[in-house]
Short mmCIF file of C-alpha atoms and ligand atoms in Angstrom, two decimals:
data_model
loop_
_atom_site.label_atom_id
_atom_site.label_comp_id
_atom_site.label_asym_id
_atom_site.label_seq_id
_atom_site.Cartn_x
_atom_site.Cartn_y
_atom_site.Cartn_z
CA MET A 1 78.33 123.26 140.28
CA LYS A 2 76.84 126.68 141.45
CA ASN A 3 78.76 128.45 138.15
CA GLN A 4 77.04 126.13 135.95
CA ILE A 5 73.51 126.85 137.40
CA ASN A 6 74.41 130.61 137.10
CA LEU A 7 75.30 130.06 133.38
CA LEU A 8 72.40 128.16 132.81
CA LEU A 9 70.12 130.70 134.24
CA ILE A 10 71.57 133.53 132.45
CA SER A 11 71.34 131.52 129.25
CA ILE A 12 67.43 130.89 130.21
CA ILE A 13 66.98 134.65 130.93
CA LEU A 14 68.77 135.81 127.54
CA SER A 15 66.41 133.15 125.45
CA CYS A 16 63.50 134.55 127.07
CA VAL A 17 64.62 138.23 126.10
CA THR A 18 65.42 137.51 122.54
CA SER A 19 61.91 135.51 122.20
CA THR A 20 60.12 138.67 123.60
CA ASP A 21 61.97 140.80 120.96
CA ASP A 22 60.59 138.61 118.28
CA ASN A 23 57.27 138.76 119.52
CA THR A 24 57.59 142.51 119.68
CA ASP A 25 58.51 142.36 115.87
CA ILE A 26 55.64 140.57 114.93
CA VAL A 27 53.55 142.83 116.80
CA ASN A 28 55.11 145.89 115.13
CA GLU A 29 54.73 144.49 111.91
CA LYS A 30 50.92 143.79 112.23
CA GLN A 31 50.71 147.58 113.39
CA ASN A 32 52.65 148.93 110.75
CA PRO A 33 50.47 151.51 109.07
CA GLU A 34 51.61 150.97 105.38
CA ILE A 35 51.01 146.93 105.68
CA MET A 36 47.62 147.12 107.35
CA GLU A 37 46.76 149.72 104.50
CA GLU A 38 47.84 147.50 101.98
CA ASN A 39 46.14 144.45 103.78
CA ARG A 40 42.76 146.65 103.79
CA ASN A 41 43.33 147.85 100.30
CA ASN A 42 43.56 144.01 99.38
CA THR A 43 40.20 143.13 100.90
CA ASP A 44 38.75 146.01 99.41
CA ASP A 45 39.53 145.01 95.86
CA SER A 46 38.21 141.22 96.54
CA ILE A 47 35.03 142.75 97.99
CA ILE A 48 34.99 144.93 94.68
CA ILE A 49 35.49 142.14 92.59
CA GLN A 50 32.81 139.63 94.46
CA GLU A 51 30.13 142.70 93.90
CA LYS A 52 31.36 142.98 90.20
CA LYS A 53 30.93 138.99 89.83
CA LYS A 54 27.52 139.41 91.22
CA LEU A 55 26.29 141.92 88.91
CA LEU A 56 27.52 139.98 85.93
CA THR A 57 26.16 136.76 86.93
CA GLY A 58 22.75 138.59 88.08
CA ARG A 59 23.16 137.25 91.71
CA TYR A 60 21.78 140.65 93.22
CA ASP A 61 18.55 142.36 93.89
CA PRO A 62 18.44 145.33 91.31
CA LYS A 63 16.05 147.43 94.05
CA LEU A 64 19.07 147.20 96.31
CA HIS A 65 21.78 147.91 93.67
CA PRO A 66 23.12 151.44 94.00
CA GLU A 67 23.71 151.68 90.15
CA PHE A 68 20.12 150.99 89.59
CA ASP A 69 16.91 152.91 89.49
CA VAL A 70 13.03 152.26 89.02
CA LEU A 71 11.71 153.14 85.72
CA ASP A 72 8.58 155.41 85.53
CA ASN A 73 5.51 152.98 84.39
CA ILE A 74 5.30 155.16 81.24
CA TYR A 75 8.55 153.72 79.75
CA HIS A 76 7.35 150.05 80.04
CA THR A 77 4.82 147.30 80.03
CA LYS A 78 5.91 145.55 83.11
CA PRO A 79 4.30 145.88 86.72
CA GLU A 80 7.65 146.94 87.89
CA MET A 81 11.03 147.57 85.96
CA TYR A 82 14.68 148.23 87.22
CA LEU A 83 17.50 149.28 84.91
CA HIS A 84 21.08 150.71 85.28
CA LYS A 85 20.49 154.41 85.79
CA GLY A 86 22.84 155.05 82.57
CA THR A 87 20.31 152.92 80.46
CA ILE A 88 17.34 154.70 81.94
CA ASN A 89 18.79 158.23 80.86
CA ALA A 90 19.88 157.23 77.17
CA PHE A 91 16.44 155.37 76.70
CA ILE A 92 14.39 158.55 77.59
CA LYS A 93 16.48 160.64 75.33
CA MET A 94 15.97 158.20 72.50
CA ARG A 95 12.03 157.84 72.98
CA THR A 96 11.69 161.43 72.95
CA GLN A 97 13.36 161.54 69.71
CA ALA A 98 11.30 158.98 68.54
CA GLN A 99 8.28 160.44 69.34
CA LYS A 100 9.26 163.43 67.37
CA ASP A 101 9.53 161.32 64.35
CA GLY A 102 6.23 159.62 64.87
CA ILE A 103 7.54 156.41 66.26
CA SER A 104 6.65 155.04 70.03
CA LEU A 105 8.97 153.11 72.01
CA ILE A 106 8.12 150.98 75.01
CA ILE A 107 10.27 148.74 76.96
CA VAL A 108 8.82 145.02 77.05
CA SER A 109 11.59 143.41 79.17
CA GLY A 110 14.49 145.29 81.09
CA THR A 111 16.42 143.69 84.11
CA ARG A 112 16.26 139.97 84.81
CA ASN A 113 18.24 138.86 87.79
CA PHE A 114 19.59 135.20 88.00
CA TYR A 115 16.55 134.12 89.92
CA SER A 116 13.85 135.54 87.26
CA GLN A 117 16.26 134.12 84.40
CA LYS A 118 16.22 130.64 86.38
CA SER A 119 12.68 130.52 86.41
CA ILE A 120 12.29 131.02 82.62
CA TRP A 121 14.95 128.37 82.25
CA GLU A 122 13.43 125.74 84.55
CA ARG A 123 10.25 126.27 83.13
CA LYS A 124 11.55 125.44 79.48
CA TYR A 125 13.81 122.68 80.52
CA THR A 126 10.95 120.76 82.39
CA GLN A 127 8.93 120.91 79.19
CA ASN A 128 11.43 119.92 76.89
CA LYS A 129 12.32 117.24 79.20
CA LYS A 130 8.71 115.97 79.02
CA ASN A 131 8.89 115.93 75.52
CA GLY A 132 11.72 113.55 75.34
CA LEU A 133 14.56 115.84 74.71
CA THR A 134 18.02 114.87 75.83
CA ASN A 135 19.90 117.48 78.17
CA ARG A 136 21.99 118.73 75.10
CA GLU A 137 19.09 118.97 72.55
CA ASN A 138 17.36 120.50 75.68
CA ILE A 139 19.78 123.47 76.46
CA ARG A 140 20.18 124.15 72.45
CA LYS A 141 16.34 124.65 72.11
CA ILE A 142 15.97 127.04 75.15
CA MET A 143 19.37 128.90 73.79
CA LEU A 144 17.48 129.73 70.49
CA TRP A 145 16.10 132.58 72.39
CA SER A 146 16.52 132.45 76.05
CA SER A 147 19.71 132.43 77.96
CA MET A 148 21.15 130.11 80.74
CA PRO A 149 21.19 131.95 84.26
CA SER A 150 24.34 133.54 84.88
CA THR A 151 25.13 134.64 81.01
CA SER A 152 22.41 137.02 80.26
CA ARG A 153 23.07 140.49 79.14
CA HIS A 154 19.60 141.17 80.77
CA HIS A 155 21.29 140.92 84.22
CA TRP A 156 23.33 143.91 83.48
CA GLY A 157 20.56 146.37 83.70
CA THR A 158 22.09 147.62 80.18
CA ASP A 159 19.94 145.49 77.80
CA ILE A 160 15.91 146.06 76.73
CA ASP A 161 13.33 144.34 74.78
CA ILE A 162 11.72 147.35 72.78
CA ASN A 163 8.19 146.84 71.78
CA GLY A 164 7.60 143.17 71.18
CA PHE A 165 9.40 139.93 70.51
CA ASP A 166 9.72 137.29 67.79
CA THR A 167 6.09 137.08 66.72
CA TYR A 168 5.92 141.01 66.54
CA PHE A 169 9.24 141.63 64.56
CA ASN A 170 8.63 138.54 62.02
CA GLY A 171 8.49 141.04 59.29
CA THR A 172 4.86 141.02 58.09
CA ASN A 173 3.60 143.78 60.52
CA GLU A 174 4.04 147.70 58.93
CA LYS A 175 4.30 149.25 62.27
CA ALA A 176 6.77 146.88 63.66
CA ASN A 177 8.79 147.26 60.23
CA LYS A 178 9.01 151.13 60.47
CA GLU A 179 9.81 151.00 64.55
CA TYR A 180 12.78 148.58 63.33
CA GLU A 181 13.88 150.58 60.68
CA TRP A 182 13.56 154.07 62.84
CA LEU A 183 15.90 151.90 65.56
CA GLN A 184 18.39 150.96 63.05
CA ASN A 185 18.77 154.53 61.59
CA ASN A 186 19.09 156.44 65.03
CA ALA A 187 19.68 154.18 68.13
CA HIS A 188 23.16 154.11 67.80
CA LYS A 189 23.01 158.01 68.22
CA PHE A 190 21.76 157.27 71.64
CA GLY A 191 24.27 154.47 72.38
CA PHE A 192 21.97 151.46 71.87
CA CYS A 193 23.10 148.71 69.40
CA GLN A 194 21.46 145.35 67.98
CA VAL A 195 23.73 143.14 69.56
CA TYR A 196 22.13 140.13 68.31
CA SER A 197 22.24 140.90 64.78
CA GLU A 198 21.49 138.67 61.62
CA LYS A 199 23.84 135.50 61.75
CA LYS A 200 26.25 135.80 58.56
CA GLU A 201 29.71 134.95 57.19
CA GLY A 202 31.89 137.61 58.19
CA GLY A 203 29.44 138.83 60.75
CA ARG A 204 27.90 137.32 63.74
CA ILE A 205 27.97 133.30 63.26
CA THR A 206 27.12 132.10 66.72
CA GLY A 207 24.86 132.37 69.67
CA TYR A 208 21.03 133.33 69.74
CA ASN A 209 18.96 133.88 66.81
CA GLU A 210 18.33 137.64 65.45
CA GLU A 211 16.71 139.63 68.11
CA LYS A 212 15.37 142.81 66.42
CA TRP A 213 13.71 143.92 69.60
CA HIS A 214 17.05 143.46 71.78
CA TRP A 215 19.00 146.52 72.05
CA SER A 216 22.15 146.96 74.53
CA TYR A 217 23.36 150.53 75.90
CA MET A 218 26.99 150.06 74.96
CA PRO A 219 28.75 152.34 76.96
CA ILE A 220 28.15 150.52 79.79
CA ALA A 221 27.60 147.13 78.42
CA ASN A 222 31.24 147.00 76.73
CA GLN A 223 33.03 147.63 79.79
CA LEU A 224 30.71 144.73 81.70
CA LEU A 225 31.54 142.38 79.04
CA GLU A 226 35.37 143.05 79.24
CA ASP A 227 34.81 142.52 82.93
CA TYR A 228 32.83 139.12 82.32
CA LYS A 229 35.93 137.79 80.10
CA LYS A 230 38.32 138.74 83.02
CA LEU A 231 36.39 137.55 86.15
CA ILE A 232 33.67 134.59 85.10
CA THR A 233 34.62 131.25 84.33
CA TYR A 234 32.54 127.98 84.08
CA SER A 235 32.49 127.39 87.79
CA ASP A 236 30.58 130.64 88.11
CA ILE A 237 27.62 129.20 86.05
CA ASN A 238 25.87 126.71 88.18
CA ASP A 239 22.80 126.19 90.25
CA PHE A 240 20.54 125.36 87.50
CA SER A 241 19.20 122.19 85.63
CA ALA A 242 21.97 120.93 83.28
CA SER A 243 24.56 123.63 84.11
CA GLU A 244 27.53 121.27 84.04
CA LEU A 245 27.16 121.39 80.52
CA ALA A 246 27.88 124.86 80.07
CA LYS A 247 31.49 124.39 79.49
CA GLU A 248 31.06 121.57 76.84
CA LEU A 249 28.93 123.60 74.95
CA ASN A 250 31.00 126.59 74.93
CA ILE A 251 28.49 128.73 76.19
CA ILE A 252 30.67 131.96 77.10
CA GLU A 253 32.72 131.38 73.96
CA GLU A 254 29.63 131.20 71.55
CA TYR A 255 26.75 132.97 73.37
CA VAL A 256 28.00 135.75 75.67
CA LEU A 257 30.72 136.51 73.23
CA GLY A 258 28.31 135.74 70.38
CA ILE A 259 27.44 139.63 69.48
CA SER A 260 27.39 141.78 66.37
CA PRO A 261 31.11 142.62 65.56
CA THR A 262 29.64 146.33 64.80
CA CYS A 263 28.47 146.52 68.70
CA LYS A 264 32.13 146.16 69.97
ZN1 LIG B 301 16.29 140.52 75.04
#
């Protein structure tokens, strides 16, 4: 009997030792520098992706974004304007050249984040709804000229509206015609492209109406569009009226990707 008790005691002690060894392994694994580094890298990657998604869908404050800068008042018509630093440099170079050619360029709209796009959207949506439009009709009407929050290139700090909008560039204003002609001939030399070009067979067939005033700084915008394709899904397009219809109306395919093939 005494022997049996001794054996039992020994086996209990052994099992305790073994289990301590197991715990030591776990502790060692947790402290393994390579695994810790890998875990840290995974966390860093996920933070970078989250930040990128915030920029792509406009959920950030351009005043606090490290890649953005405030634009001097002489270059725009708003009380305050922020753009991607690369866009600012390119615009100033283009404006200087235009001035030499007797053309003045001024930015009438620059970065609009999710929240400012949402206020435009909700104002138009409420008005259209009052006029009896269904949700689908409402969206189609707004999107002749304006973007859904989360899908606008104006979120990116790479896209600018120059000198005026549809009424200014309607073809009847000689000054506007000359400015547009200059931009068509020269903007590409500074990296800018008219993404919402004329709609025609063999060219751009979906998305917004033609916008002669909207120019995109392609060296940065092209990369952001690639990121958008990889990272943004319809589940990221939410938090505004009728956002649940974005998928059914193919907003990403028709509008975000609906840019001039010559700008790609
Ligand atoms: Zn625009």
